[in-house]
Amino acid sequence: AQSVTQLGSHVSVSEGALVLLRCNYSSSVPPYLFWYVQYPNQGLQLLLKYTSAATLVKGINGFEAEFKKSETSFHLTKPSAHMSDAAEYFCAVRPTGGGNKLTFGTGTQLKVEL
Amino acid sequence: EAGVAQSPRYKIIEKRQSVAFWCNPISGHATLYWYQQILGQGPKLLIQFQNNGVVDDSQLPKDRFSAERLKGVDSTLKIQPAKLEDSAVYLCASSLDQGYSYEQYFGPGTRLTVT
């Protein structure tokens, strides 16, 4: 079964600093990978997705992620954090063979400090 | 384009009571999903519909949870009787699932508290 592991349930950065949220996947074949953001009392919003095309994926709000097969990783980065980035971030995996079932990680709460 | 609608947004019930949640997906989306998100965890898929039919309900506790999607549009998720461990946010999502358009769009969720 496919799964993702998010390292660090809480990450704190200063405003303007680099954001790095870690996600490692477990799958026998490279899957489709996603990052979602969840603001308080809201549903999940897709930030970006990897679907076996370019390994460096750019998403909304200045976020990007790089698929590294050798490291089975799909870490999320943003060069300069903004206060509005404070939220919970979820990595998710989907099999490429269809079915569209997403399996989510446990999430990383990002705190941005002045 | 209107998003996924859910109601109610909040619900507080006592254990052993019943509760129902409603979801209206984005117009034209064939696939509808119900997720359970317990505090501190990622969402877990409970059931997936494609049009009227169930695609996956392997993680639905069928002794107390039920779901239906009449006419392939709206859906309801019911819990009867509720247990304390059912306290969670219940998220509904929908997707078009045509070509490469499989992105899931999420509603705001229903926060259930069982006391």
PDB file of C-alpha atoms in Angstrom:
ATOM      1  CA  ALA A   1       0.000   0.000   0.000  1.00  0.00           C
ATOM      2  CA  GLN A   2       1.141   3.508  -0.763  1.00  0.00           C
ATOM      3  CA  SER A   3       1.772   5.968   2.025  1.00  0.00           C
ATOM      4  CA  VAL A   4       3.443   9.286   2.791  1.00  0.00           C
ATOM      5  CA  THR A   5       5.362  10.372   5.860  1.00  0.00           C
ATOM      6  CA  GLN A   6       5.615  13.999   6.854  1.00  0.00           C
ATOM      7  CA  LEU A   7       8.577  14.730   9.079  1.00  0.00           C
ATOM      8  CA  GLY A   8       7.844  17.344  11.719  1.00  0.00           C
ATOM      9  CA  SER A   9       4.307  17.929  12.896  1.00  0.00           C
ATOM     10  CA  HIS A  10       5.163  21.567  13.670  1.00  0.00           C
ATOM     11  CA  VAL A  11       7.543  23.870  11.813  1.00  0.00           C
ATOM     12  CA  SER A  12       8.248  27.456  12.803  1.00  0.00           C
ATOM     13  CA  VAL A  13       9.992  29.992  10.570  1.00  0.00           C
ATOM     14  CA  SER A  14      10.567  33.713  10.629  1.00  0.00           C
ATOM     15  CA  GLU A  15       8.826  35.906   8.106  1.00  0.00           C
ATOM     16  CA  GLY A  16      11.041  36.150   5.017  1.00  0.00           C
ATOM     17  CA  ALA A  17      12.864  32.906   5.771  1.00  0.00           C
ATOM     18  CA  LEU A  18      12.885  29.742   3.678  1.00  0.00           C
ATOM     19  CA  VAL A  19      10.030  27.327   4.198  1.00  0.00           C
ATOM     20  CA  LEU A  20      10.848  23.613   3.909  1.00  0.00           C
ATOM     21  CA  LEU A  21       8.208  21.000   4.661  1.00  0.00           C
ATOM     22  CA  ARG A  22       9.278  17.388   4.252  1.00  0.00           C
ATOM     23  CA  CYS A  23       7.373  14.534   2.663  1.00  0.00           C
ATOM     24  CA  ASN A  24       8.615  11.051   1.846  1.00  0.00           C
ATOM     25  CA  TYR A  25       6.554   8.514   0.001  1.00  0.00           C
ATOM     26  CA  SER A  26       6.442   4.757   0.032  1.00  0.00           C
ATOM     27  CA  SER A  27       5.446   3.097  -3.209  1.00  0.00           C
ATOM     28  CA  SER A  28       6.728   0.335  -5.450  1.00  0.00           C
ATOM     29  CA  VAL A  29       6.303   2.608  -8.461  1.00  0.00           C
ATOM     30  CA  PRO A  30       6.485   6.404  -8.631  1.00  0.00           C
ATOM     31  CA  PRO A  31       3.012   7.629  -7.707  1.00  0.00           C
ATOM     32  CA  TYR A  32       1.213  10.900  -8.179  1.00  0.00           C
ATOM     33  CA  LEU A  33       1.948  13.276  -5.296  1.00  0.00           C
ATOM     34  CA  PHE A  34       0.128  16.310  -3.984  1.00  0.00           C
ATOM     35  CA  TRP A  35       0.477  19.082  -1.453  1.00  0.00           C
ATOM     36  CA  TYR A  36      -2.630  20.577   0.104  1.00  0.00           C
ATOM     37  CA  VAL A  37      -3.003  23.521   2.483  1.00  0.00           C
ATOM     38  CA  GLN A  38      -5.704  23.853   5.125  1.00  0.00           C
ATOM     39  CA  TYR A  39      -6.471  27.153   6.814  1.00  0.00           C
ATOM     40  CA  PRO A  40      -8.393  27.119  10.112  1.00  0.00           C
ATOM     41  CA  ASN A  41     -12.004  26.025   9.746  1.00  0.00           C
ATOM     42  CA  GLN A  42     -11.642  25.567   6.006  1.00  0.00           C
ATOM     43  CA  GLY A  43     -11.364  22.673   3.621  1.00  0.00           C
ATOM     44  CA  LEU A  44      -8.209  21.611   1.828  1.00  0.00           C
ATOM     45  CA  GLN A  45      -6.872  23.579  -1.112  1.00  0.00           C
ATOM     46  CA  LEU A  46      -4.511  22.088  -3.674  1.00  0.00           C
ATOM     47  CA  LEU A  47      -1.110  23.809  -3.737  1.00  0.00           C
ATOM     48  CA  LEU A  48       0.586  21.691  -6.389  1.00  0.00           C
ATOM     49  CA  LYS A  49       0.791  18.208  -7.849  1.00  0.00           C
ATOM     50  CA  TYR A  50       3.327  15.875  -9.428  1.00  0.00           C
ATOM     51  CA  THR A  51       1.962  13.682 -12.206  1.00  0.00           C
ATOM     52  CA  SER A  52       5.161  12.240 -13.746  1.00  0.00           C
ATOM     53  CA  ALA A  53       5.927  15.187 -15.988  1.00  0.00           C
ATOM     54  CA  ALA A  54       8.442  17.778 -14.778  1.00  0.00           C
ATOM     55  CA  THR A  55      10.122  16.836 -11.503  1.00  0.00           C
ATOM     56  CA  LEU A  56      10.137  20.441 -10.287  1.00  0.00           C
ATOM     57  CA  VAL A  57       6.570  21.513  -9.792  1.00  0.00           C
ATOM     58  CA  LYS A  58       5.455  25.069  -9.194  1.00  0.00           C
ATOM     59  CA  GLY A  59       2.235  25.777  -7.381  1.00  0.00           C
ATOM     60  CA  ILE A  60       0.185  28.638  -6.077  1.00  0.00           C
ATOM     61  CA  ASN A  61       1.317  31.272  -3.582  1.00  0.00           C
ATOM     62  CA  GLY A  62       4.990  30.887  -4.527  1.00  0.00           C
ATOM     63  CA  PHE A  63       5.326  27.264  -3.374  1.00  0.00           C
ATOM     64  CA  GLU A  64       7.191  24.606  -5.289  1.00  0.00           C
ATOM     65  CA  ALA A  65       8.181  20.992  -4.758  1.00  0.00           C
ATOM     66  CA  GLU A  66      10.734  18.686  -6.328  1.00  0.00           C
ATOM     67  CA  PHE A  67      10.125  15.009  -6.948  1.00  0.00           C
ATOM     68  CA  LYS A  68      13.277  13.004  -6.174  1.00  0.00           C
ATOM     69  CA  LYS A  69      12.893   9.340  -6.997  1.00  0.00           C
ATOM     70  CA  SER A  70      16.280   8.399  -5.534  1.00  0.00           C
ATOM     71  CA  GLU A  71      15.252   9.856  -2.186  1.00  0.00           C
ATOM     72  CA  THR A  72      11.521   8.984  -2.460  1.00  0.00           C
ATOM     73  CA  SER A  73      10.855  12.561  -1.464  1.00  0.00           C
ATOM     74  CA  PHE A  74       8.560  15.399  -2.467  1.00  0.00           C
ATOM     75  CA  HIS A  75       9.500  18.261  -0.171  1.00  0.00           C
ATOM     76  CA  LEU A  76       7.613  21.560  -0.299  1.00  0.00           C
ATOM     77  CA  THR A  77       9.549  24.813  -0.351  1.00  0.00           C
ATOM     78  CA  LYS A  78       8.975  28.533  -0.519  1.00  0.00           C
ATOM     79  CA  PRO A  79      11.895  30.981  -0.661  1.00  0.00           C
ATOM     80  CA  SER A  80      10.375  33.623   1.611  1.00  0.00           C
ATOM     81  CA  ALA A  81       7.681  32.950   4.183  1.00  0.00           C
ATOM     82  CA  HIS A  82       4.776  35.312   4.644  1.00  0.00           C
ATOM     83  CA  MET A  83       2.500  35.599   7.641  1.00  0.00           C
ATOM     84  CA  SER A  84      -0.383  34.443   5.476  1.00  0.00           C
ATOM     85  CA  ASP A  85       1.382  31.096   4.916  1.00  0.00           C
ATOM     86  CA  ALA A  86       0.603  30.018   8.475  1.00  0.00           C
ATOM     87  CA  ALA A  87      -1.610  26.957   8.042  1.00  0.00           C
ATOM     88  CA  GLU A  88      -1.521  23.173   8.054  1.00  0.00           C
ATOM     89  CA  TYR A  89       0.034  21.430   5.089  1.00  0.00           C
ATOM     90  CA  PHE A  90      -0.719  17.901   3.958  1.00  0.00           C
ATOM     91  CA  CYS A  91       1.199  15.703   1.564  1.00  0.00           C
ATOM     92  CA  ALA A  92      -0.867  13.080  -0.248  1.00  0.00           C
ATOM     93  CA  VAL A  93      -0.233  10.174  -2.600  1.00  0.00           C
ATOM     94  CA  ARG A  94      -2.397   8.675  -5.322  1.00  0.00           C
ATOM     95  CA  PRO A  95      -1.727   5.554  -7.364  1.00  0.00           C
ATOM     96  CA  THR A  96      -1.028   6.148 -11.033  1.00  0.00           C
ATOM     97  CA  GLY A  97      -3.157   3.177 -11.971  1.00  0.00           C
ATOM     98  CA  GLY A  98      -6.401   5.025 -11.419  1.00  0.00           C
ATOM     99  CA  GLY A  99      -9.071   5.031  -8.722  1.00  0.00           C
ATOM    100  CA  ASN A 100      -8.153   8.540  -7.540  1.00  0.00           C
ATOM    101  CA  LYS A 101      -7.914   7.498  -3.889  1.00  0.00           C
ATOM    102  CA  LEU A 102      -5.778   9.949  -1.941  1.00  0.00           C
ATOM    103  CA  THR A 103      -3.813   8.824   1.095  1.00  0.00           C
ATOM    104  CA  PHE A 104      -2.754  11.732   3.270  1.00  0.00           C
ATOM    105  CA  GLY A 105       0.115  12.261   5.636  1.00  0.00           C
ATOM    106  CA  THR A 106      -0.452  13.435   9.186  1.00  0.00           C
ATOM    107  CA  GLY A 107       0.172  17.064   8.336  1.00  0.00           C
ATOM    108  CA  THR A 108       2.650  19.786   9.275  1.00  0.00           C
ATOM    109  CA  GLN A 109       1.515  22.905  11.082  1.00  0.00           C
ATOM    110  CA  LEU A 110       3.489  25.891   9.801  1.00  0.00           C
ATOM    111  CA  LYS A 111       3.924  28.857  12.095  1.00  0.00           C
ATOM    112  CA  VAL A 112       5.352  32.107  10.752  1.00  0.00           C
ATOM    113  CA  GLU A 113       6.809  34.523  13.274  1.00  0.00           C
ATOM    114  CA  LEU A 114       7.690  38.190  12.938  1.00  0.00           C
TER     115      LEU A 114
ATOM    116  CA  GLU B   1     -17.907  28.309 -10.305  1.00  0.00           C
ATOM    117  CA  ALA B   2     -19.509  27.391  -6.988  1.00  0.00           C
ATOM    118  CA  GLY B   3     -17.442  25.169  -4.731  1.00  0.00           C
ATOM    119  CA  VAL B   4     -18.367  22.078  -2.753  1.00  0.00           C
ATOM    120  CA  ALA B   5     -21.086  22.915  -0.244  1.00  0.00           C
ATOM    121  CA  GLN B   6     -21.526  21.173   3.081  1.00  0.00           C
ATOM    122  CA  SER B   7     -23.985  21.538   5.918  1.00  0.00           C
ATOM    123  CA  PRO B   8     -24.158  21.896   8.783  1.00  0.00           C
ATOM    124  CA  ARG B   9     -20.772  23.427   9.540  1.00  0.00           C
ATOM    125  CA  TYR B  10     -20.878  22.423  13.198  1.00  0.00           C
ATOM    126  CA  LYS B  11     -22.819  19.795  15.104  1.00  0.00           C
ATOM    127  CA  ILE B  12     -22.756  18.746  18.743  1.00  0.00           C
ATOM    128  CA  ILE B  13     -24.552  15.569  19.778  1.00  0.00           C
ATOM    129  CA  GLU B  14     -24.504  13.103  22.631  1.00  0.00           C
ATOM    130  CA  LYS B  15     -23.169   9.596  22.194  1.00  0.00           C
ATOM    131  CA  ARG B  16     -25.678   7.084  20.882  1.00  0.00           C
ATOM    132  CA  GLN B  17     -27.564   9.825  19.021  1.00  0.00           C
ATOM    133  CA  SER B  18     -27.736   9.919  15.243  1.00  0.00           C
ATOM    134  CA  VAL B  19     -26.507  12.651  12.900  1.00  0.00           C
ATOM    135  CA  ALA B  20     -26.517  13.337   9.183  1.00  0.00           C
ATOM    136  CA  PHE B  21     -24.291  15.485   7.023  1.00  0.00           C
ATOM    137  CA  TRP B  22     -25.092  16.820   3.572  1.00  0.00           C
ATOM    138  CA  CYS B  23     -22.810  17.537   0.625  1.00  0.00           C
ATOM    139  CA  ASN B  24     -23.472  19.190  -2.723  1.00  0.00           C
ATOM    140  CA  PRO B  25     -20.525  18.701  -5.106  1.00  0.00           C
ATOM    141  CA  ILE B  26     -19.373  20.985  -7.883  1.00  0.00           C
ATOM    142  CA  SER B  27     -21.761  20.809 -10.793  1.00  0.00           C
ATOM    143  CA  GLY B  28     -20.790  18.122 -13.289  1.00  0.00           C
ATOM    144  CA  HIS B  29     -18.362  16.317 -11.011  1.00  0.00           C
ATOM    145  CA  ALA B  30     -18.977  12.589 -11.295  1.00  0.00           C
ATOM    146  CA  THR B  31     -16.980  11.484  -8.277  1.00  0.00           C
ATOM    147  CA  LEU B  32     -17.745  12.360  -4.679  1.00  0.00           C
ATOM    148  CA  TYR B  33     -15.712  11.516  -1.588  1.00  0.00           C
ATOM    149  CA  TRP B  34     -16.309  11.594   2.150  1.00  0.00           C
ATOM    150  CA  TYR B  35     -13.279  11.914   4.420  1.00  0.00           C
ATOM    151  CA  GLN B  36     -12.950  11.789   8.184  1.00  0.00           C
ATOM    152  CA  GLN B  37     -10.303  14.066   9.701  1.00  0.00           C
ATOM    153  CA  ILE B  38      -9.594  13.416  13.357  1.00  0.00           C
ATOM    154  CA  LEU B  39      -7.733  16.164  15.199  1.00  0.00           C
ATOM    155  CA  GLY B  40      -3.999  15.886  14.578  1.00  0.00           C
ATOM    156  CA  GLN B  41      -4.357  13.471  11.663  1.00  0.00           C
ATOM    157  CA  GLY B  42      -4.681  13.682   7.921  1.00  0.00           C
ATOM    158  CA  PRO B  43      -8.006  13.067   6.217  1.00  0.00           C
ATOM    159  CA  LYS B  44      -8.989   9.419   5.831  1.00  0.00           C
ATOM    160  CA  LEU B  45     -11.233   8.316   2.973  1.00  0.00           C
ATOM    161  CA  LEU B  46     -14.499   6.823   4.198  1.00  0.00           C
ATOM    162  CA  ILE B  47     -16.332   6.314   0.946  1.00  0.00           C
ATOM    163  CA  GLN B  48     -16.015   7.187  -2.743  1.00  0.00           C
ATOM    164  CA  PHE B  49     -18.926   7.393  -5.174  1.00  0.00           C
ATOM    165  CA  GLN B  50     -18.791   7.561  -8.932  1.00  0.00           C
ATOM    166  CA  ASN B  51     -22.160   8.838 -10.067  1.00  0.00           C
ATOM    167  CA  ASN B  52     -24.600   6.686  -8.069  1.00  0.00           C
ATOM    168  CA  GLY B  53     -22.292   3.762  -7.419  1.00  0.00           C
ATOM    169  CA  VAL B  54     -19.858   3.071  -4.602  1.00  0.00           C
ATOM    170  CA  VAL B  55     -16.247   2.752  -5.759  1.00  0.00           C
ATOM    171  CA  ASP B  56     -14.564   2.284  -2.401  1.00  0.00           C
ATOM    172  CA  ASP B  57     -16.053   1.955   1.079  1.00  0.00           C
ATOM    173  CA  SER B  58     -13.375  -0.235   2.574  1.00  0.00           C
ATOM    174  CA  GLN B  59     -12.732   2.135   5.485  1.00  0.00           C
ATOM    175  CA  LEU B  60     -16.356   2.944   6.278  1.00  0.00           C
ATOM    176  CA  PRO B  61     -17.486   1.492   9.638  1.00  0.00           C
ATOM    177  CA  LYS B  62     -20.595  -0.016   8.170  1.00  0.00           C
ATOM    178  CA  ASP B  63     -22.120  -1.007  11.498  1.00  0.00           C
ATOM    179  CA  ARG B  64     -22.779   2.658  12.261  1.00  0.00           C
ATOM    180  CA  PHE B  65     -21.971   4.734   9.189  1.00  0.00           C
ATOM    181  CA  SER B  66     -23.991   4.863   6.002  1.00  0.00           C
ATOM    182  CA  ALA B  67     -23.868   7.066   2.948  1.00  0.00           C
ATOM    183  CA  GLU B  68     -25.907   7.534  -0.170  1.00  0.00           C
ATOM    184  CA  ARG B  69     -25.727   9.600  -3.310  1.00  0.00           C
ATOM    185  CA  LEU B  70     -29.123   9.884  -4.873  1.00  0.00           C
ATOM    186  CA  LYS B  71     -29.331  10.797  -8.562  1.00  0.00           C
ATOM    187  CA  GLY B  72     -25.551  11.073  -8.709  1.00  0.00           C
ATOM    188  CA  VAL B  73     -25.482  14.581  -7.266  1.00  0.00           C
ATOM    189  CA  ASP B  74     -25.995  15.368  -3.569  1.00  0.00           C
ATOM    190  CA  SER B  75     -24.846  12.989  -0.883  1.00  0.00           C
ATOM    191  CA  THR B  76     -25.605  12.367   2.765  1.00  0.00           C
ATOM    192  CA  LEU B  77     -23.433  10.679   5.354  1.00  0.00           C
ATOM    193  CA  LYS B  78     -25.138   9.313   8.459  1.00  0.00           C
ATOM    194  CA  ILE B  79     -23.841   8.062  11.773  1.00  0.00           C
ATOM    195  CA  GLN B  80     -26.127   5.991  13.966  1.00  0.00           C
ATOM    196  CA  PRO B  81     -25.408   5.581  16.829  1.00  0.00           C
ATOM    197  CA  ALA B  82     -22.534   7.982  17.345  1.00  0.00           C
ATOM    198  CA  LYS B  83     -19.556   7.186  19.551  1.00  0.00           C
ATOM    199  CA  LEU B  84     -17.129   9.527  21.254  1.00  0.00           C
ATOM    200  CA  GLU B  85     -14.398   8.537  18.790  1.00  0.00           C
ATOM    201  CA  ASP B  86     -16.515   9.830  15.894  1.00  0.00           C
ATOM    202  CA  SER B  87     -15.651  13.383  16.927  1.00  0.00           C
ATOM    203  CA  ALA B  88     -13.900  14.741  13.850  1.00  0.00           C
ATOM    204  CA  VAL B  89     -14.242  16.985  10.840  1.00  0.00           C
ATOM    205  CA  TYR B  90     -16.092  15.324   7.980  1.00  0.00           C
ATOM    206  CA  LEU B  91     -14.904  16.596   4.622  1.00  0.00           C
ATOM    207  CA  CYS B  92     -16.656  16.159   1.327  1.00  0.00           C
ATOM    208  CA  ALA B  93     -14.762  16.435  -1.943  1.00  0.00           C
ATOM    209  CA  SER B  94     -15.584  16.030  -5.604  1.00  0.00           C
ATOM    210  CA  SER B  95     -13.647  15.536  -8.816  1.00  0.00           C
ATOM    211  CA  LEU B  96     -14.384  15.651 -12.535  1.00  0.00           C
ATOM    212  CA  ASP B  97     -12.276  12.601 -13.433  1.00  0.00           C
ATOM    213  CA  GLN B  98     -12.075  13.167 -17.160  1.00  0.00           C
ATOM    214  CA  GLY B  99      -8.790  12.903 -18.989  1.00  0.00           C
ATOM    215  CA  TYR B 100      -6.156  14.182 -16.591  1.00  0.00           C
ATOM    216  CA  SER B 101      -8.638  16.259 -14.601  1.00  0.00           C
ATOM    217  CA  TYR B 102      -8.718  14.245 -11.392  1.00  0.00           C
ATOM    218  CA  GLU B 103      -8.085  17.034  -8.900  1.00  0.00           C
ATOM    219  CA  GLN B 104     -10.237  16.754  -5.790  1.00  0.00           C
ATOM    220  CA  TYR B 105     -11.982  19.911  -4.588  1.00  0.00           C
ATOM    221  CA  PHE B 106     -12.851  20.024  -0.920  1.00  0.00           C
ATOM    222  CA  GLY B 107     -15.728  21.583   0.936  1.00  0.00           C
ATOM    223  CA  PRO B 108     -15.298  23.458   4.246  1.00  0.00           C
ATOM    224  CA  GLY B 109     -16.199  20.414   6.321  1.00  0.00           C
ATOM    225  CA  THR B 110     -18.591  19.640   9.162  1.00  0.00           C
ATOM    226  CA  ARG B 111     -17.075  19.632  12.631  1.00  0.00           C
ATOM    227  CA  LEU B 112     -18.789  16.962  14.749  1.00  0.00           C
ATOM    228  CA  THR B 113     -18.412  16.859  18.510  1.00  0.00           C
ATOM    229  CA  VAL B 114     -19.796  13.830  20.319  1.00  0.00           C
ATOM    230  CA  THR B 115     -20.183  14.283  24.078  1.00  0.00           C
TER     231      THR B 115
END
